[in-house]
GROMACS .gro file of C-alpha atoms in nm:
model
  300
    1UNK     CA    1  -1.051   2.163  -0.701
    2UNK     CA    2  -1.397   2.152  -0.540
    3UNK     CA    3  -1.393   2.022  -0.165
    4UNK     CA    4  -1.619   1.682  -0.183
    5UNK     CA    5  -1.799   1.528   0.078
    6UNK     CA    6  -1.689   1.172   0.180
    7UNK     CA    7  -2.081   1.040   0.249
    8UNK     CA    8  -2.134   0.664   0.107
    9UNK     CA    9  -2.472   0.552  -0.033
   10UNK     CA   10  -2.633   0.289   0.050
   11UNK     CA   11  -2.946   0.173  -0.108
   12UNK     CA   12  -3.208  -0.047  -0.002
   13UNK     CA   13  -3.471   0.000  -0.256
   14UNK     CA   14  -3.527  -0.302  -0.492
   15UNK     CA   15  -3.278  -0.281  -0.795
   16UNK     CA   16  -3.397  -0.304  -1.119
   17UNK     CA   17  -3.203  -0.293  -1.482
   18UNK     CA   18  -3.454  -0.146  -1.750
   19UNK     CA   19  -3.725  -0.222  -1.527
   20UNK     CA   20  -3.631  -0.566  -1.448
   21UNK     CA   21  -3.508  -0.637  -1.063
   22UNK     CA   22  -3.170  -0.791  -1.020
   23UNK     CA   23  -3.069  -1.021  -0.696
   24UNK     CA   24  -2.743  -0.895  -0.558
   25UNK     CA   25  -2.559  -1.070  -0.262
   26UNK     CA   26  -2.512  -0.793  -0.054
   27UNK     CA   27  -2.127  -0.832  -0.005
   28UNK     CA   28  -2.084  -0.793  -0.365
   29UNK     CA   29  -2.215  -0.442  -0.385
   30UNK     CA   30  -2.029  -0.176  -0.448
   31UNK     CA   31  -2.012   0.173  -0.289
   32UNK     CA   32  -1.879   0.471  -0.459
   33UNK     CA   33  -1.825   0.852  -0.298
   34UNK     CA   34  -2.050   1.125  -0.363
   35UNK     CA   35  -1.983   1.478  -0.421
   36UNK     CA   36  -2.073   1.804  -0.298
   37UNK     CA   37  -2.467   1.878  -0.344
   38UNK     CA   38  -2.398   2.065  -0.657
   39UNK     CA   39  -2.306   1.760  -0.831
   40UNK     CA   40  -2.494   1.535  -0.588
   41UNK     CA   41  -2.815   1.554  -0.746
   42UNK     CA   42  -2.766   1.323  -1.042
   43UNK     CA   43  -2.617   1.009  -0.829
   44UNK     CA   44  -2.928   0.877  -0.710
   45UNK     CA   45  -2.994   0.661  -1.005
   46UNK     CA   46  -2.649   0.589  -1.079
   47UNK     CA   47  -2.577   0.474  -0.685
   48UNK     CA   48  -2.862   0.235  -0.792
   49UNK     CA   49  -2.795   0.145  -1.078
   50UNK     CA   50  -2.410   0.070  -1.136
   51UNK     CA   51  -2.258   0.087  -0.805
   52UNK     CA   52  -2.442  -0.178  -0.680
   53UNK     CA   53  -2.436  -0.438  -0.989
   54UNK     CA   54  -2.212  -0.787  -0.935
   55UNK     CA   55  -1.943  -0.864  -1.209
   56UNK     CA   56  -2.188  -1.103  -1.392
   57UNK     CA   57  -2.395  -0.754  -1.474
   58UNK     CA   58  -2.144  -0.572  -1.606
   59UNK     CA   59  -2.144  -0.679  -1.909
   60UNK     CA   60  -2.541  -0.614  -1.923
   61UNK     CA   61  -2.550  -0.297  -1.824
   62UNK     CA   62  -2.272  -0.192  -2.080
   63UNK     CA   63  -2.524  -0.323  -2.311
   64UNK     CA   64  -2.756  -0.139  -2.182
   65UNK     CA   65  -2.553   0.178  -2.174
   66UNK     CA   66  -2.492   0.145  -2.581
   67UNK     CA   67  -2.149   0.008  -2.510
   68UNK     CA   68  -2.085  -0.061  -2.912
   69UNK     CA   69  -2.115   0.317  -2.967
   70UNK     CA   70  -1.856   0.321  -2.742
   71UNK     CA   71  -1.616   0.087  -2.925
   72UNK     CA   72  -1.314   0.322  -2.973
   73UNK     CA   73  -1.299   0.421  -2.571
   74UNK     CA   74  -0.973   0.283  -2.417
   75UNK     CA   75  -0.860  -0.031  -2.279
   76UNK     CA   76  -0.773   0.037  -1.877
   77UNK     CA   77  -0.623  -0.217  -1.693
   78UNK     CA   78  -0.633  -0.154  -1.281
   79UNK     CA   79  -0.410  -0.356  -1.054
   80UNK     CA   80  -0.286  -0.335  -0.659
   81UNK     CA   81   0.005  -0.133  -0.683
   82UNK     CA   82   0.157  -0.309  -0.356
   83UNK     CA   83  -0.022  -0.692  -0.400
   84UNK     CA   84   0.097  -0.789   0.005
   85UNK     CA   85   0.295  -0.663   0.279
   86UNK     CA   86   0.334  -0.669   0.634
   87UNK     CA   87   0.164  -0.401   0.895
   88UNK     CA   88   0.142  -0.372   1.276
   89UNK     CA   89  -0.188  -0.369   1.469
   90UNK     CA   90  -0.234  -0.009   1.472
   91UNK     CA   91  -0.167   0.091   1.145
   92UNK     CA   92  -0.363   0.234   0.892
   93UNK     CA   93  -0.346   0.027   0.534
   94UNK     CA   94  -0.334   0.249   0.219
   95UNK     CA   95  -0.418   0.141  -0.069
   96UNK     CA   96  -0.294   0.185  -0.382
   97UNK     CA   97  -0.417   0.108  -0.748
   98UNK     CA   98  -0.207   0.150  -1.097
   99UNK     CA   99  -0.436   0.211  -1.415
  100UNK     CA  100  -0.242   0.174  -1.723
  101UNK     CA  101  -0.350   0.156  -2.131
  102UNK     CA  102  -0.253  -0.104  -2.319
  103UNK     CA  103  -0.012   0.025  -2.652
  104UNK     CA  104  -0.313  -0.124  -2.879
  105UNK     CA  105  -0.587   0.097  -2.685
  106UNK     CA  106  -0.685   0.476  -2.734
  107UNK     CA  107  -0.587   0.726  -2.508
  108UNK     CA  108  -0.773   0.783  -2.127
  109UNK     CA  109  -0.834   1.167  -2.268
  110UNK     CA  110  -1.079   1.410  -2.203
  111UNK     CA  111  -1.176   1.760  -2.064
  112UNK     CA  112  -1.500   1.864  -1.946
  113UNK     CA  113  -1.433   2.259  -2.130
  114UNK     CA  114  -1.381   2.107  -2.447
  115UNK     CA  115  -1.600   2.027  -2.700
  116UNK     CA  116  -1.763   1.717  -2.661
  117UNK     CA  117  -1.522   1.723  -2.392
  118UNK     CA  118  -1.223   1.636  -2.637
  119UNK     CA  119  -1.390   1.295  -2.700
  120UNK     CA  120  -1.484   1.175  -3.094
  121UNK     CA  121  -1.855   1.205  -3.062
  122UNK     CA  122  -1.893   0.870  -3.165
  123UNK     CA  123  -1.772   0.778  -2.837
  124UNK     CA  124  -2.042   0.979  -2.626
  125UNK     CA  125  -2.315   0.730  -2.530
  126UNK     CA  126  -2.606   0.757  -2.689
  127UNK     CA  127  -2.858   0.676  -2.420
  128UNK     CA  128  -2.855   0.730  -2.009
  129UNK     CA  129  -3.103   0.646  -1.741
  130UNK     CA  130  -3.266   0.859  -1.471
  131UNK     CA  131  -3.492   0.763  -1.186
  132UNK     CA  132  -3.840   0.720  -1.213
  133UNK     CA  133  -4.002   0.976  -1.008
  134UNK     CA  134  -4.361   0.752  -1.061
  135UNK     CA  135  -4.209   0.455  -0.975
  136UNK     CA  136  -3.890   0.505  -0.734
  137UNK     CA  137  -3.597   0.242  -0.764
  138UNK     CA  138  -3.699   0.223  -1.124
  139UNK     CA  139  -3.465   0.316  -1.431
  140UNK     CA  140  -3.591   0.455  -1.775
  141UNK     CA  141  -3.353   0.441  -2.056
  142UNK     CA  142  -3.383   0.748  -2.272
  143UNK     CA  143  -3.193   0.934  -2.570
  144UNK     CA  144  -2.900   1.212  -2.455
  145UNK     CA  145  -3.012   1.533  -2.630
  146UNK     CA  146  -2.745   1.707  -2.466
  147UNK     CA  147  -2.412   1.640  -2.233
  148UNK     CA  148  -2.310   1.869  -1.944
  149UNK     CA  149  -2.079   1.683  -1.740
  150UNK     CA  150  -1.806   1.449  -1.782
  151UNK     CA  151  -1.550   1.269  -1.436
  152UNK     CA  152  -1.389   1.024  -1.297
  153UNK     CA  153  -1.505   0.801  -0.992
  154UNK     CA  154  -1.396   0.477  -0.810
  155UNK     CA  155  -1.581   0.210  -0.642
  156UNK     CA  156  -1.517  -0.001  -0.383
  157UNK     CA  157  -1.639  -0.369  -0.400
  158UNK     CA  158  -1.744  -0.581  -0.093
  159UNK     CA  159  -1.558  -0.844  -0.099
  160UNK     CA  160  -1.251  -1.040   0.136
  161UNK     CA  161  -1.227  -0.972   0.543
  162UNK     CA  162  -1.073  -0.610   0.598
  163UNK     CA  163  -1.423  -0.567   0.677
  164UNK     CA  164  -1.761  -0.665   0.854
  165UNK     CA  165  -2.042  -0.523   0.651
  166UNK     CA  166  -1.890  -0.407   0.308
  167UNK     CA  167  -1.701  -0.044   0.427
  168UNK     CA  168  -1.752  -0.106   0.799
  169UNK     CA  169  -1.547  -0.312   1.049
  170UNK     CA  170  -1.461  -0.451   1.235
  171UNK     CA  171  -1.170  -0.475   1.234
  172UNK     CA  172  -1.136  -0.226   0.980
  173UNK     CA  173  -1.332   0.064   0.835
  174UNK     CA  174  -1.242   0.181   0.504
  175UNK     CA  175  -1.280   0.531   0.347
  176UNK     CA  176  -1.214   0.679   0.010
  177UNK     CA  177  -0.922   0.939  -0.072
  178UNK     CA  178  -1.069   1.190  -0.256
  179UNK     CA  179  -0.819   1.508  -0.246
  180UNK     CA  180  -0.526   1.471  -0.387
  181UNK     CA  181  -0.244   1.545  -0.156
  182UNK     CA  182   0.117   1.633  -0.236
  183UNK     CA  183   0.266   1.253  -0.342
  184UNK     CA  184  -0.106   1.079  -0.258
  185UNK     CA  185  -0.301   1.171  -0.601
  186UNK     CA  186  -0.692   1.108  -0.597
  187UNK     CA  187  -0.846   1.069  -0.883
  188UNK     CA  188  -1.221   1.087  -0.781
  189UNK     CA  189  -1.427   1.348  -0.985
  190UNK     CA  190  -1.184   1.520  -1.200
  191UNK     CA  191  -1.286   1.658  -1.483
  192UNK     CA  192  -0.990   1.583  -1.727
  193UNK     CA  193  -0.741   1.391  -1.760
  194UNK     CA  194  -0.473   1.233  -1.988
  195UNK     CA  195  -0.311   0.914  -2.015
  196UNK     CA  196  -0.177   0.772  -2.322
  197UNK     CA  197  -0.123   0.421  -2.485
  198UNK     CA  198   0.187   0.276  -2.249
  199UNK     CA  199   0.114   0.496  -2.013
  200UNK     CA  200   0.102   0.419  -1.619
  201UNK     CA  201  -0.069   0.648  -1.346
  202UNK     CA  202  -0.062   0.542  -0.969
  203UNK     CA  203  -0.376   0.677  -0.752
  204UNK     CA  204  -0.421   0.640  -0.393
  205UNK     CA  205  -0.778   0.459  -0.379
  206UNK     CA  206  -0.871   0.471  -0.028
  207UNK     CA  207  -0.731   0.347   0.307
  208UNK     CA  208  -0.848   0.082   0.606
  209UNK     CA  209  -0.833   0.211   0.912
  210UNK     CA  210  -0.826  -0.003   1.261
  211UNK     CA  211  -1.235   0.029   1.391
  212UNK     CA  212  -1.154  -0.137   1.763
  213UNK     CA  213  -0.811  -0.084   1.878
  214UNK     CA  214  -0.555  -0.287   1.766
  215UNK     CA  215  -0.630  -0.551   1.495
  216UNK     CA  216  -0.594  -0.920   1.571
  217UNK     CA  217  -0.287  -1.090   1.411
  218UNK     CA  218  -0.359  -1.236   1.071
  219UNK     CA  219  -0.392  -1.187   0.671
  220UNK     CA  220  -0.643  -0.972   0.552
  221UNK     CA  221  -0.778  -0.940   0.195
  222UNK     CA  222  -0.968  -0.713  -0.015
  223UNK     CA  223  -1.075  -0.815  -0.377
  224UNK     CA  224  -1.248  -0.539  -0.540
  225UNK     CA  225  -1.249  -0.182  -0.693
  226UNK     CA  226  -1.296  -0.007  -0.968
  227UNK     CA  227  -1.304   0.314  -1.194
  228UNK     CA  228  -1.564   0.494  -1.348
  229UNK     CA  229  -1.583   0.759  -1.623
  230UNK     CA  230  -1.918   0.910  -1.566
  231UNK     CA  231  -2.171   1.109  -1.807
  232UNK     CA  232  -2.467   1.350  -1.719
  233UNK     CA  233  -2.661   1.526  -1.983
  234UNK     CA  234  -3.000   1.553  -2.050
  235UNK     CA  235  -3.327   1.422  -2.256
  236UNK     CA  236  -3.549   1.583  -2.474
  237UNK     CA  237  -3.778   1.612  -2.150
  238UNK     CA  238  -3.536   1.783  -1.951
  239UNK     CA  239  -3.490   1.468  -1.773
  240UNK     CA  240  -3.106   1.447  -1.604
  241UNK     CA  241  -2.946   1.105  -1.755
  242UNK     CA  242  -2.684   0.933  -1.646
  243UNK     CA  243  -2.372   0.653  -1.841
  244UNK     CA  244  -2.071   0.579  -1.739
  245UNK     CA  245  -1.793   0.320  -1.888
  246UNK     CA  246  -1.631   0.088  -1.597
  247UNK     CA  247  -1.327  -0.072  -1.525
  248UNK     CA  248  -1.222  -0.261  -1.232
  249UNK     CA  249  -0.961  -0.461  -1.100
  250UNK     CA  250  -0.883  -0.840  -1.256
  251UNK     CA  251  -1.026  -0.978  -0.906
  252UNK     CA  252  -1.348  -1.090  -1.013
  253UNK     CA  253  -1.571  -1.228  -0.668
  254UNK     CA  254  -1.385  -1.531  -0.477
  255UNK     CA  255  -1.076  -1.489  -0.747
  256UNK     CA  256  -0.778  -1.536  -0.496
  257UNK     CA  257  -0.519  -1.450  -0.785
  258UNK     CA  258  -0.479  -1.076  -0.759
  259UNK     CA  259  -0.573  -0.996  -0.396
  260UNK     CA  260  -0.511  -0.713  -0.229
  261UNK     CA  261  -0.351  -0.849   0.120
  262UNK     CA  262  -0.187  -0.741   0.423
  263UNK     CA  263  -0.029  -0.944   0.705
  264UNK     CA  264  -0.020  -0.814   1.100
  265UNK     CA  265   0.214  -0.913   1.284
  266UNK     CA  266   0.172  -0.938   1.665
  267UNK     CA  267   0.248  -0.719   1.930
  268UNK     CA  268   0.446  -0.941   2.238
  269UNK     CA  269   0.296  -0.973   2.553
  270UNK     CA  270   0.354  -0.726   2.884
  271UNK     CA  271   0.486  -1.059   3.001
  272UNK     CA  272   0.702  -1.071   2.712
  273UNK     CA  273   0.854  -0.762   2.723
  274UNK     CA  274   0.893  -0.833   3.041
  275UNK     CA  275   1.114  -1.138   2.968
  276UNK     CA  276   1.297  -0.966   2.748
  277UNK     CA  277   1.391  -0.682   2.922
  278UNK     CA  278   1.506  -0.871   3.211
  279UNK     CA  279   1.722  -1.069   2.988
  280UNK     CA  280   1.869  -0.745   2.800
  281UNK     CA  281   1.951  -0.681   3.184
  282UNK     CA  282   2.146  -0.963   3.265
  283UNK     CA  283   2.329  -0.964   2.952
  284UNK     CA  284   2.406  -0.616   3.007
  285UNK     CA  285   2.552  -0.682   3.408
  286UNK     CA  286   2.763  -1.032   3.246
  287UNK     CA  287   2.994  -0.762   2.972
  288UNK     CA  288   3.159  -0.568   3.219
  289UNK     CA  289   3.280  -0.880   3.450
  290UNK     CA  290   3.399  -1.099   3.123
  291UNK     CA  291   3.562  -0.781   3.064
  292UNK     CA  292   3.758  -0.712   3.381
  293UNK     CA  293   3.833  -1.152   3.346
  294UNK     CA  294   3.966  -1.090   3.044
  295UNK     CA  295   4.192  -0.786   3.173
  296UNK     CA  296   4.284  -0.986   3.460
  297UNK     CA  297   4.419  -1.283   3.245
  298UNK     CA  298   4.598  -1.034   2.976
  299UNK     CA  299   4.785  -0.867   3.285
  300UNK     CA  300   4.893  -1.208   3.410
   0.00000   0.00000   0.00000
């Protein structure tokens, strides 16, 4: 597999939807990894486009994105793996996310060698946008002539108080696992992949990682993320165009039902361990002597 860079995206153009700017609050965008260059190239409208729209766009941009062409793609529900738990001050959080397909959806199944990448053609979108090189920040919606690419991707959604300013702490900054490692699978960019109706697959998404020294005790929470399955083809003008199909998490912005949480606990005091050790101590000096009183009182 490819090594892929880690940079995040940020964009501070005006947004637009088929030409029409949307408002966003900015702690309910959404940041997604990008690749190495070679793939790079075709994320600048997407980073616009749907890694920066709130949940109440969705829906539009599926629209958009000839989502009823798409009717027979699967149902994929994402939930926290591990909802809440408990972590010290200096520890790292991982977190985890479980996609699975409901028995009355089609497969998750494709491959990017195969023939219309092992998808029913009916299921390819029919249009994709690109960036208006005349008008920057603007998307044109065109007709796919052609498809070269097929992947997954995640997203991470702003949202709860792991974070200061979306990724960034304090008192946590949060970065995206994107190799898989031996029992820590990524599942950013591949190019195939197969899970089937009933099925379950556990990904590690990313992890938040103490920004200032040790974190202050409290509950944390994170709300958002999502997956991606991405298309890149082109127009009948060359142009590169861009779809994708997305799925997140049942944590819509402000829902408290399904967050993603973790408690610290606090670390005691110098004084405290003081305390305590001096106690340990004196407990420690009392055993022997009730010992050698209870010898004394068994001999006589």
């Amino acid at each position: 597999m490819p090594n892929y860079s880690a940079t995040m995206q940020a964009v501070t153009a005006p947004l637009f939807m088929g030409g029409v700017p949307l408002t966003l609050n900015p702690r309910l965008a959404r940041f997604s990894p990008l690749p190495t260059m070679s793939r790079r190239k075709r994320l600048w409208g997407r980073s616009i486009m749907s890694r920066f729209l709130t949940a109440g766009t969705i829906a539009a941009s599926c629209v958009a994105l000839a989502c009823s062409a798409n009717a027979a793609l699967p149902t994929v529900d994402l939930a926290f793996t591990t909802p809440s738990g408990t972590v010290g001050p200096n520890d790292s959080v991982e977190v985890w996310v479980t996609m699975s397909i409901p028995s009355s959806s089609s497969a998750l199944a494709f491959d990017e060698s195969a023939p219309d990448f092992g998808l029913d053609p009916a299921d390819l979108p029919s249009q994709g946008y690109y960036d208006s090189s005349a008008n920057p920040g603007t998307m044109v919606w065109a007709d796919f002539t052609s498809y070269s690419e097929i992947y997954l991707n995640t997203w991470f959604g702003c949202s709860g108080t792991f974070t200061a300013s979306c990724i960034y702490g304090p008192p946590y900054d949060f970065s995206f696992h994107l190799s898989s490692l031996p029992g820590k699978p990524s599942v950013n960019f591949l190019t195939s992949f197969n899970l089937q109706q009933g099925q379950q697959y556990s990904y590690l998404f990313g992890v938040f990682t103490p920004s200032a020294g040790p974190v202050a005790a409290g509950t944390y929470t994170f709300e958002r993320t999502g997956l991606t399955l991405n298309f890149v083809g082109l127009d009948a003008d060359g142009n590169t165009l861009h779809a994708e199909v997305d799925w997140q998490t049942n944590c819509g912005p402000g829902d408290t039902s399904c967050l993603f949480t973790r408690t610290v606990t606090a670390v005691p005091e110098v004084s405290t361990w003081a305390s305590m050790s001096i106690g340990l101590l004196l407990v420690g000096s009392l055993v022997p002597r009730l010992r050698r009183r209870e010898l004394q009182r068994c001999a006589a």
